[in-house]
PDB file of C-alpha atoms in Angstrom:
ATOM      1  CA  MET A   1      21.292 -10.833  18.461  1.00 52.00           C
ATOM      2  CA  ASP A   2      23.856  -9.335  16.124  1.00 63.00           C
ATOM      3  CA  ALA A   3      27.567 -10.158  16.233  1.00 67.00           C
ATOM      4  CA  ILE A   4      28.371  -7.194  18.476  1.00 70.00           C
ATOM      5  CA  ASP A   5      25.828  -8.272  21.096  1.00 66.00           C
ATOM      6  CA  VAL A   6      27.152 -11.813  21.003  1.00 62.00           C
ATOM      7  CA  ALA A   7      30.731 -10.633  21.503  1.00 66.00           C
ATOM      8  CA  GLU A   8      29.911  -8.335  24.407  1.00 67.00           C
ATOM      9  CA  LEU A   9      27.327 -10.419  26.247  1.00 61.00           C
ATOM     10  CA  ALA A  10      29.943 -13.156  26.500  1.00 59.00           C
ATOM     11  CA  LEU A  11      31.654 -11.049  29.177  1.00 62.00           C
ATOM     12  CA  SER A  12      28.790 -11.731  31.634  1.00 55.00           C
ATOM     13  CA  LEU A  13      29.470  -8.473  33.485  1.00 60.00           C
ATOM     14  CA  PRO A  14      27.554  -7.657  36.694  1.00 57.00           C
ATOM     15  CA  ASP A  15      24.981  -4.898  36.828  1.00 65.00           C
ATOM     16  CA  ILE A  16      26.358  -1.402  37.397  1.00 71.00           C
ATOM     17  CA  ASP A  17      26.491  -0.589  41.112  1.00 79.00           C
ATOM     18  CA  PRO A  18      26.945   3.164  41.741  1.00 83.00           C
ATOM     19  CA  SER A  19      28.103   2.415  45.288  1.00 89.00           C
ATOM     20  CA  GLN A  20      31.059   0.394  43.948  1.00 90.00           C
ATOM     21  CA  PRO A  21      33.960   2.661  42.911  1.00 93.00           C
ATOM     22  CA  SER A  22      35.415   2.007  39.470  1.00 91.00           C
ATOM     23  CA  PRO A  23      39.038   2.696  38.419  1.00 92.00           C
ATOM     24  CA  ALA A  24      37.829   4.227  35.144  1.00 89.00           C
ATOM     25  CA  ARG A  25      35.421   6.599  36.884  1.00 91.00           C
ATOM     26  CA  ILE A  26      37.909   7.489  39.649  1.00 93.00           C
ATOM     27  CA  TYR A  27      40.406   8.388  36.921  1.00 90.00           C
ATOM     28  CA  ASP A  28      37.738  10.544  35.285  1.00 91.00           C
ATOM     29  CA  PHE A  29      37.194  12.317  38.621  1.00 93.00           C
ATOM     30  CA  TRP A  30      40.909  13.014  39.038  1.00 93.00           C
ATOM     31  CA  LEU A  31      40.958  14.588  35.576  1.00 90.00           C
ATOM     32  CA  GLY A  32      38.004  16.822  36.405  1.00 89.00           C
ATOM     33  CA  GLY A  33      35.414  14.856  34.418  1.00 87.00           C
ATOM     34  CA  SER A  34      31.734  14.418  35.221  1.00 86.00           C
ATOM     35  CA  GLN A  35      31.113  10.734  34.416  1.00 85.00           C
ATOM     36  CA  ASN A  36      31.523   9.447  37.964  1.00 89.00           C
ATOM     37  CA  PHE A  37      29.470   8.676  41.059  1.00 92.00           C
ATOM     38  CA  GLU A  38      29.862   9.862  44.630  1.00 96.00           C
ATOM     39  CA  ALA A  39      31.516   6.578  45.603  1.00 96.00           C
ATOM     40  CA  ASP A  40      34.143   7.186  42.911  1.00 95.00           C
ATOM     41  CA  ARG A  41      34.727  10.728  44.142  1.00 96.00           C
ATOM     42  CA  GLU A  42      35.092   9.607  47.754  1.00 96.00           C
ATOM     43  CA  ALA A  43      37.670   6.958  46.851  1.00 96.00           C
ATOM     44  CA  GLY A  44      39.489   9.418  44.608  1.00 95.00           C
ATOM     45  CA  ARG A  45      39.622  12.103  47.296  1.00 96.00           C
ATOM     46  CA  ARG A  46      41.007   9.674  49.873  1.00 96.00           C
ATOM     47  CA  ALA A  47      43.762   8.561  47.503  1.00 95.00           C
ATOM     48  CA  ALA A  48      44.679  12.127  46.541  1.00 94.00           C
ATOM     49  CA  ASP A  49      44.779  13.209  50.178  1.00 94.00           C
ATOM     50  CA  ALA A  50      47.064  10.304  51.043  1.00 92.00           C
ATOM     51  CA  MET A  51      49.492  11.011  48.163  1.00 92.00           C
ATOM     52  CA  PRO A  52      49.631  14.700  47.178  1.00 91.00           C
ATOM     53  CA  THR A  53      51.710  13.873  44.064  1.00 93.00           C
ATOM     54  CA  LEU A  54      49.082  11.468  42.721  1.00 93.00           C
ATOM     55  CA  VAL A  55      46.830  13.877  40.833  1.00 93.00           C
ATOM     56  CA  GLY A  56      49.857  15.551  39.283  1.00 93.00           C
ATOM     57  CA  ALA A  57      50.939  12.163  37.970  1.00 95.00           C
ATOM     58  CA  ILE A  58      47.465  11.453  36.586  1.00 94.00           C
ATOM     59  CA  ARG A  59      47.416  14.743  34.688  1.00 93.00           C
ATOM     60  CA  ALA A  60      50.993  14.302  33.496  1.00 95.00           C
ATOM     61  CA  ASN A  61      50.058  10.839  32.248  1.00 96.00           C
ATOM     62  CA  ARG A  62      47.107  12.231  30.297  1.00 95.00           C
ATOM     63  CA  ALA A  63      49.352  14.863  28.751  1.00 95.00           C
ATOM     64  CA  PHE A  64      51.864  12.127  27.852  1.00 97.00           C
ATOM     65  CA  LEU A  65      49.117  10.264  25.990  1.00 97.00           C
ATOM     66  CA  GLY A  66      48.266  13.395  24.018  1.00 97.00           C
ATOM     67  CA  ARG A  67      51.877  14.010  23.013  1.00 97.00           C
ATOM     68  CA  VAL A  68      52.340  10.381  21.982  1.00 98.00           C
ATOM     69  CA  VAL A  69      49.202  10.359  19.831  1.00 98.00           C
ATOM     70  CA  ARG A  70      50.104  13.681  18.233  1.00 98.00           C
ATOM     71  CA  HIS A  71      53.542  12.340  17.377  1.00 98.00           C
ATOM     72  CA  LEU A  72      52.167   9.085  16.000  1.00 98.00           C
ATOM     73  CA  ALA A  73      49.470  10.723  13.883  1.00 98.00           C
ATOM     74  CA  GLY A  74      51.945  13.289  12.574  1.00 97.00           C
ATOM     75  CA  THR A  75      55.645  12.472  12.384  1.00 96.00           C
ATOM     76  CA  ALA A  76      55.208   8.678  12.522  1.00 97.00           C
ATOM     77  CA  GLY A  77      52.403   8.640   9.954  1.00 97.00           C
ATOM     78  CA  ILE A  78      50.109   6.288  11.893  1.00 98.00           C
ATOM     79  CA  SER A  79      46.414   6.512  11.045  1.00 98.00           C
ATOM     80  CA  GLN A  80      45.035   3.616  13.150  1.00 98.00           C
ATOM     81  CA  PHE A  81      44.804   3.550  16.942  1.00 98.00           C
ATOM     82  CA  LEU A  82      43.746   0.791  19.339  1.00 98.00           C
ATOM     83  CA  ASP A  83      43.240   2.299  22.813  1.00 98.00           C
ATOM     84  CA  LEU A  84      43.134  -0.535  25.346  1.00 98.00           C
ATOM     85  CA  GLY A  85      41.676   0.267  28.748  1.00 95.00           C
ATOM     86  CA  SER A  86      40.582   3.633  27.408  1.00 93.00           C
ATOM     87  CA  GLY A  87      38.447   4.552  30.420  1.00 88.00           C
ATOM     88  CA  VAL A  88      35.770   7.248  30.507  1.00 83.00           C
ATOM     89  CA  PRO A  89      36.057   9.769  27.646  1.00 80.00           C
ATOM     90  CA  THR A  90      37.400  13.069  28.905  1.00 76.00           C
ATOM     91  CA  VAL A  91      39.386  16.076  27.737  1.00 72.00           C
ATOM     92  CA  GLY A  92      41.908  15.280  25.007  1.00 82.00           C
ATOM     93  CA  ASN A  93      40.521  11.952  23.809  1.00 93.00           C
ATOM     94  CA  VAL A  94      42.631   9.930  21.401  1.00 96.00           C
ATOM     95  CA  HIS A  95      40.317  10.446  18.434  1.00 96.00           C
ATOM     96  CA  GLU A  96      40.240  14.202  19.001  1.00 95.00           C
ATOM     97  CA  VAL A  97      44.022  14.487  19.142  1.00 97.00           C
ATOM     98  CA  ALA A  98      44.638  12.093  16.239  1.00 97.00           C
ATOM     99  CA  MET A  99      41.964  13.560  13.960  1.00 96.00           C
ATOM    100  CA  GLU A 100      43.209  17.079  14.559  1.00 96.00           C
ATOM    101  CA  VAL A 101      46.477  15.972  12.962  1.00 97.00           C
ATOM    102  CA  ASN A 102      45.003  13.493  10.479  1.00 97.00           C
ATOM    103  CA  PRO A 103      41.244  13.753   9.824  1.00 96.00           C
ATOM    104  CA  GLU A 104      41.321  10.246   8.303  1.00 96.00           C
ATOM    105  CA  ALA A 105      42.541   8.612  11.528  1.00 98.00           C
ATOM    106  CA  ARG A 106      40.606   5.588  12.792  1.00 98.00           C
ATOM    107  CA  VAL A 107      40.271   4.809  16.497  1.00 97.00           C
ATOM    108  CA  VAL A 108      38.953   1.859  18.493  1.00 97.00           C
ATOM    109  CA  TYR A 109      38.439   2.313  22.230  1.00 97.00           C
ATOM    110  CA  VAL A 110      38.341  -0.784  24.449  1.00 97.00           C
ATOM    111  CA  ASP A 111      37.222  -0.938  28.070  1.00 95.00           C
ATOM    112  CA  VAL A 112      35.482  -3.361  30.403  1.00 92.00           C
ATOM    113  CA  ASP A 113      33.665  -0.576  32.300  1.00 88.00           C
ATOM    114  CA  GLN A 114      30.095  -0.385  31.023  1.00 88.00           C
ATOM    115  CA  VAL A 115      29.647   3.274  32.013  1.00 85.00           C
ATOM    116  CA  ALA A 116      32.813   4.218  30.151  1.00 88.00           C
ATOM    117  CA  ILE A 117      31.714   2.463  26.964  1.00 91.00           C
ATOM    118  CA  ALA A 118      28.134   3.768  27.132  1.00 90.00           C
ATOM    119  CA  HIS A 119      29.414   7.326  27.444  1.00 89.00           C
ATOM    120  CA  ALA A 120      31.995   6.783  24.702  1.00 92.00           C
ATOM    121  CA  ARG A 121      29.358   5.495  22.300  1.00 93.00           C
ATOM    122  CA  MET A 122      27.170   8.496  22.994  1.00 91.00           C
ATOM    123  CA  LEU A 123      30.120  10.823  22.415  1.00 90.00           C
ATOM    124  CA  LEU A 124      31.134   9.047  19.205  1.00 92.00           C
ATOM    125  CA  SER A 125      27.650   8.701  17.713  1.00 90.00           C
ATOM    126  CA  GLN A 126      28.369  11.472  15.211  1.00 90.00           C
ATOM    127  CA  THR A 127      32.070  10.716  14.746  1.00 91.00           C
ATOM    128  CA  PRO A 128      32.947   8.557  11.747  1.00 89.00           C
ATOM    129  CA  ASN A 129      35.922   6.212  12.070  1.00 95.00           C
ATOM    130  CA  ALA A 130      35.866   6.025  15.880  1.00 96.00           C
ATOM    131  CA  VAL A 131      34.112   3.288  17.880  1.00 96.00           C
ATOM    132  CA  ALA A 132      34.063   1.921  21.420  1.00 96.00           C
ATOM    133  CA  ILE A 133      33.825  -1.754  22.306  1.00 95.00           C
ATOM    134  CA  LEU A 134      33.034  -3.457  25.584  1.00 95.00           C
ATOM    135  CA  ALA A 135      35.795  -6.029  26.035  1.00 95.00           C
ATOM    136  CA  ASP A 136      38.427  -7.236  28.471  1.00 95.00           C
ATOM    137  CA  LEU A 137      41.936  -6.377  27.270  1.00 97.00           C
ATOM    138  CA  ARG A 138      43.225  -9.438  29.142  1.00 97.00           C
ATOM    139  CA  ARG A 139      41.576 -11.516  26.391  1.00 97.00           C
ATOM    140  CA  PRO A 140      43.465 -10.372  23.280  1.00 97.00           C
ATOM    141  CA  ASP A 141      41.837 -12.967  21.014  1.00 96.00           C
ATOM    142  CA  SER A 142      38.348 -11.712  21.921  1.00 95.00           C
ATOM    143  CA  VAL A 143      39.328  -8.068  21.550  1.00 97.00           C
ATOM    144  CA  LEU A 144      41.011  -8.592  18.187  1.00 97.00           C
ATOM    145  CA  ALA A 145      38.080 -10.649  16.874  1.00 96.00           C
ATOM    146  CA  HIS A 146      35.435  -8.104  17.903  1.00 96.00           C
ATOM    147  CA  PRO A 147      33.303  -7.161  14.858  1.00 95.00           C
ATOM    148  CA  LEU A 148      33.609  -3.410  15.437  1.00 96.00           C
ATOM    149  CA  LEU A 149      37.386  -3.614  15.629  1.00 97.00           C
ATOM    150  CA  ARG A 150      37.497  -5.656  12.433  1.00 96.00           C
ATOM    151  CA  GLN A 151      35.232  -3.131  10.703  1.00 96.00           C
ATOM    152  CA  THR A 152      37.314  -0.151  11.802  1.00 97.00           C
ATOM    153  CA  LEU A 153      40.968  -1.221  11.741  1.00 98.00           C
ATOM    154  CA  ASP A 154      43.026  -3.041   9.146  1.00 98.00           C
ATOM    155  CA  LEU A 155      45.539  -5.024  11.190  1.00 96.00           C
ATOM    156  CA  SER A 156      47.544  -5.872   8.084  1.00 97.00           C
ATOM    157  CA  LYS A 157      48.696  -2.236   8.173  1.00 97.00           C
ATOM    158  CA  PRO A 158      50.562  -0.411  10.963  1.00 98.00           C
ATOM    159  CA  VAL A 159      48.537   0.459  14.035  1.00 98.00           C
ATOM    160  CA  ALA A 160      49.330   2.200  17.312  1.00 98.00           C
ATOM    161  CA  VAL A 161      48.484   0.026  20.315  1.00 98.00           C
ATOM    162  CA  LEU A 162      47.945   2.232  23.366  1.00 98.00           C
ATOM    163  CA  MET A 163      48.062   0.773  26.875  1.00 98.00           C
ATOM    164  CA  ASN A 164      47.957   3.939  28.926  1.00 97.00           C
ATOM    165  CA  ALA A 165      47.891   3.536  32.730  1.00 96.00           C
ATOM    166  CA  VAL A 166      46.152   0.167  32.511  1.00 97.00           C
ATOM    167  CA  LEU A 167      48.669  -2.643  32.952  1.00 98.00           C
ATOM    168  CA  HIS A 168      49.151  -1.847  36.625  1.00 97.00           C
ATOM    169  CA  PHE A 169      45.631  -3.267  37.044  1.00 96.00           C
ATOM    170  CA  VAL A 170      46.795  -6.603  35.619  1.00 97.00           C
ATOM    171  CA  PRO A 171      48.364  -8.925  38.222  1.00 97.00           C
ATOM    172  CA  ASP A 172      51.336 -11.113  37.358  1.00 97.00           C
ATOM    173  CA  GLY A 173      49.053 -14.154  37.431  1.00 97.00           C
ATOM    174  CA  ASP A 174      47.244 -12.783  34.367  1.00 97.00           C
ATOM    175  CA  ASP A 175      50.558 -12.603  32.472  1.00 98.00           C
ATOM    176  CA  PRO A 176      50.839  -8.923  31.481  1.00 98.00           C
ATOM    177  CA  ALA A 177      53.954  -9.705  29.425  1.00 98.00           C
ATOM    178  CA  GLY A 178      51.975 -12.273  27.423  1.00 98.00           C
ATOM    179  CA  ILE A 179      49.120  -9.821  26.938  1.00 98.00           C
ATOM    180  CA  VAL A 180      51.479  -7.192  25.553  1.00 98.00           C
ATOM    181  CA  SER A 181      53.096  -9.771  23.263  1.00 98.00           C
ATOM    182  CA  ALA A 182      49.725 -10.919  21.929  1.00 98.00           C
ATOM    183  CA  TYR A 183      48.787  -7.444  20.746  1.00 98.00           C
ATOM    184  CA  VAL A 184      52.249  -6.744  19.347  1.00 98.00           C
ATOM    185  CA  ASP A 185      52.253 -10.072  17.505  1.00 98.00           C
ATOM    186  CA  ALA A 186      48.866  -9.251  15.954  1.00 98.00           C
ATOM    187  CA  ALA A 187      50.045  -5.837  14.749  1.00 98.00           C
ATOM    188  CA  ALA A 188      51.716  -5.353  11.393  1.00 98.00           C
ATOM    189  CA  PRO A 189      55.435  -4.554  11.136  1.00 98.00           C
ATOM    190  CA  GLY A 190      55.942  -0.821  11.535  1.00 98.00           C
ATOM    191  CA  SER A 191      53.278  -0.643  14.255  1.00 98.00           C
ATOM    192  CA  TYR A 192      53.849   1.077  17.586  1.00 98.00           C
ATOM    193  CA  LEU A 193      53.192   0.262  21.223  1.00 98.00           C
ATOM    194  CA  ALA A 194      52.776   3.102  23.721  1.00 98.00           C
ATOM    195  CA  LEU A 195      52.288   2.350  27.386  1.00 98.00           C
ATOM    196  CA  SER A 196      52.525   3.974  30.783  1.00 98.00           C
ATOM    197  CA  HIS A 197      52.695   2.317  34.171  1.00 98.00           C
ATOM    198  CA  ALA A 198      52.830   3.295  37.844  1.00 96.00           C
ATOM    199  CA  ALA A 199      55.986   2.579  39.859  1.00 97.00           C
ATOM    200  CA  PRO A 200      56.771   2.328  43.570  1.00 95.00           C
ATOM    201  CA  ASP A 201      57.231   5.648  45.359  1.00 92.00           C
ATOM    202  CA  LEU A 202      60.786   5.781  46.672  1.00 89.00           C
ATOM    203  CA  ALA A 203      60.274   8.645  49.131  1.00 86.00           C
ATOM    204  CA  HIS A 204      56.996   7.608  50.769  1.00 87.00           C
ATOM    205  CA  PRO A 205      56.550   3.832  50.356  1.00 90.00           C
ATOM    206  CA  GLY A 206      54.459   3.476  53.521  1.00 90.00           C
ATOM    207  CA  GLU A 207      51.999   6.178  52.519  1.00 91.00           C
ATOM    208  CA  GLN A 208      51.738   4.737  49.020  1.00 93.00           C
ATOM    209  CA  GLN A 209      50.994   1.269  50.353  1.00 93.00           C
ATOM    210  CA  GLN A 210      48.275   2.602  52.656  1.00 93.00           C
ATOM    211  CA  MET A 211      46.733   4.451  49.709  1.00 93.00           C
ATOM    212  CA  LEU A 212      46.832   1.318  47.558  1.00 94.00           C
ATOM    213  CA  ASP A 213      45.338  -0.839  50.285  1.00 95.00           C
ATOM    214  CA  ASP A 214      42.373   1.533  50.551  1.00 95.00           C
ATOM    215  CA  TYR A 215      42.064   1.824  46.759  1.00 95.00           C
ATOM    216  CA  GLN A 216      42.022  -1.934  46.276  1.00 95.00           C
ATOM    217  CA  ARG A 217      39.506  -2.459  49.077  1.00 95.00           C
ATOM    218  CA  SER A 218      37.238   0.189  47.542  1.00 95.00           C
ATOM    219  CA  THR A 219      37.438  -0.877  43.908  1.00 95.00           C
ATOM    220  CA  ARG A 220      38.054  -4.619  44.423  1.00 94.00           C
ATOM    221  CA  VAL A 221      40.586  -4.318  41.627  1.00 94.00           C
ATOM    222  CA  PRO A 222      44.277  -5.211  42.029  1.00 95.00           C
ATOM    223  CA  PHE A 223      46.895  -2.507  41.524  1.00 96.00           C
ATOM    224  CA  ILE A 224      50.536  -3.480  41.057  1.00 96.00           C
ATOM    225  CA  ASN A 225      53.326  -0.915  40.970  1.00 97.00           C
ATOM    226  CA  ARG A 226      56.255  -2.113  38.883  1.00 97.00           C
ATOM    227  CA  GLU A 227      59.782  -0.851  38.376  1.00 97.00           C
ATOM    228  CA  PRO A 228      60.772   0.322  34.872  1.00 97.00           C
ATOM    229  CA  GLU A 229      63.060  -2.697  34.444  1.00 97.00           C
ATOM    230  CA  VAL A 230      59.976  -4.925  34.452  1.00 98.00           C
ATOM    231  CA  ILE A 231      58.286  -2.789  31.816  1.00 97.00           C
ATOM    232  CA  ARG A 232      61.423  -2.831  29.684  1.00 97.00           C
ATOM    233  CA  GLY A 233      61.305  -6.604  29.719  1.00 97.00           C
ATOM    234  CA  TRP A 234      57.905  -6.505  28.011  1.00 98.00           C
ATOM    235  CA  LEU A 235      59.420  -4.618  25.070  1.00 97.00           C
ATOM    236  CA  ALA A 236      61.857  -7.295  23.874  1.00 95.00           C
ATOM    237  CA  GLY A 237      62.227  -7.201  20.104  1.00 95.00           C
ATOM    238  CA  LEU A 238      60.817  -3.691  19.811  1.00 98.00           C
ATOM    239  CA  GLU A 239      62.693  -0.495  18.974  1.00 98.00           C
ATOM    240  CA  ILE A 240      62.324   1.898  21.912  1.00 98.00           C
ATOM    241  CA  GLN A 241      61.899   5.421  20.588  1.00 98.00           C
ATOM    242  CA  PRO A 242      63.594   8.529  22.026  1.00 97.00           C
ATOM    243  CA  PRO A 243      63.739   9.615  24.788  1.00 97.00           C
ATOM    244  CA  GLY A 244      63.339   6.013  25.993  1.00 98.00           C
ATOM    245  CA  LEU A 245      61.577   4.672  29.060  1.00 98.00           C
ATOM    246  CA  VAL A 246      61.232   7.757  31.261  1.00 98.00           C
ATOM    247  CA  THR A 247      58.744   9.295  33.668  1.00 97.00           C
ATOM    248  CA  VAL A 248      55.737  10.544  31.720  1.00 97.00           C
ATOM    249  CA  ASP A 249      56.502  14.195  32.391  1.00 96.00           C
ATOM    250  CA  GLN A 250      59.936  13.746  30.768  1.00 96.00           C
ATOM    251  CA  TRP A 251      58.690  12.137  27.534  1.00 97.00           C
ATOM    252  CA  GLN A 252      59.169  14.877  24.918  1.00 95.00           C
ATOM    253  CA  PRO A 253      57.744  17.588  27.218  1.00 93.00           C
ATOM    254  CA  GLU A 254      56.335  20.752  25.754  1.00 89.00           C
ATOM    255  CA  PRO A 255      58.801  23.668  25.825  1.00 86.00           C
ATOM    256  CA  ASN A 256      58.734  25.856  28.928  1.00 76.00           C
ATOM    257  CA  THR A 257      56.575  23.398  30.847  1.00 75.00           C
ATOM    258  CA  ALA A 258      56.817  23.980  34.589  1.00 71.00           C
ATOM    259  CA  GLU A 259      58.067  20.946  36.488  1.00 79.00           C
ATOM    260  CA  THR A 260      55.634  19.563  39.054  1.00 84.00           C
ATOM    261  CA  PRO A 261      56.483  16.710  41.409  1.00 87.00           C
ATOM    262  CA  ILE A 262      54.590  13.574  40.387  1.00 92.00           C
ATOM    263  CA  LEU A 263      54.180  10.068  41.718  1.00 93.00           C
ATOM    264  CA  ARG A 264      56.572   7.895  39.698  1.00 95.00           C
ATOM    265  CA  THR A 265      54.823   6.904  36.471  1.00 97.00           C
ATOM    266  CA  TYR A 266      56.815   5.711  33.470  1.00 98.00           C
ATOM    267  CA  GLY A 267      55.981   6.005  29.806  1.00 98.00           C
ATOM    268  CA  VAL A 268      57.489   4.618  26.633  1.00 98.00           C
ATOM    269  CA  LEU A 269      56.906   4.416  22.895  1.00 98.00           C
ATOM    270  CA  ALA A 270      58.293   1.425  20.984  1.00 98.00           C
ATOM    271  CA  ARG A 271      58.130   0.369  17.341  1.00 98.00           C
ATOM    272  CA  LYS A 272      57.745  -3.087  15.869  1.00 98.00           C
ATOM    273  CA  PRO A 273      60.579  -3.396  13.345  1.00 96.00           C
ATOM    274  CA  ALA A 274      59.547  -3.231   9.722  1.00 87.00           C
ATOM    275  CA  SER A 275      61.489  -6.425   9.097  1.00 70.00           C
ATOM    276  CA  ALA A 276      59.540  -8.344  11.789  1.00 46.00           C
ATOM    277  CA  SER A 277      57.601 -11.353  10.615  1.00 44.00           C
TER     278      SER A 277
END
């Protein structure tokens, strides 16, 4: 086996079960993608029916990711991107947005969903400088040591670490703050961290909890809504960029964008100071 096989077989993942809904494939369904199974669609429909503002939040979150990447690849001058919990490739992928601004951009996608990575590798087979690796973002050392990451990114130079709509799947017992710190510590000064995270619904807490109970039973994956104050605590030592920690639809929105009610989802972009050691 080569080094890539060794790194990925160490995960000991179960066989793919199309009857078991997956967060990555449900997300793909909500965005109108095709890389999902009927079980994913059923779980996604139930959640969307229970919370009518959910799909709006999902789409606003995807648009937030696009604006962040466009800003980083352009104004911020970042040419390296590490997309953690990247999910199933869909419209507006990070490499597409980044390479439109900077054709020399390099992108590494990371996900633990085997369908997501298989589809990403097929999509990227003719795309230089963009790769997908099967890895668990909760194991930063394994992710950062993966041969494909090492071949693609130079961590001695600034990189954008993207954690888009993924940390709400990480329970407190897995130390999300420590996970964030591990990736930030490994990044060079001048790097950026962009993340988004779901928050409790203030108007319909009962309906949201019922939706989450069903979602967690279906996927067997935890989902933890957190208030923005918790997220802010993960950013200690970083320079939060304008407009700050705001709902994703309010992060540098495109001009004349119609406002649509969304389930509370916060987004932020922060920079590791150039003087950091």
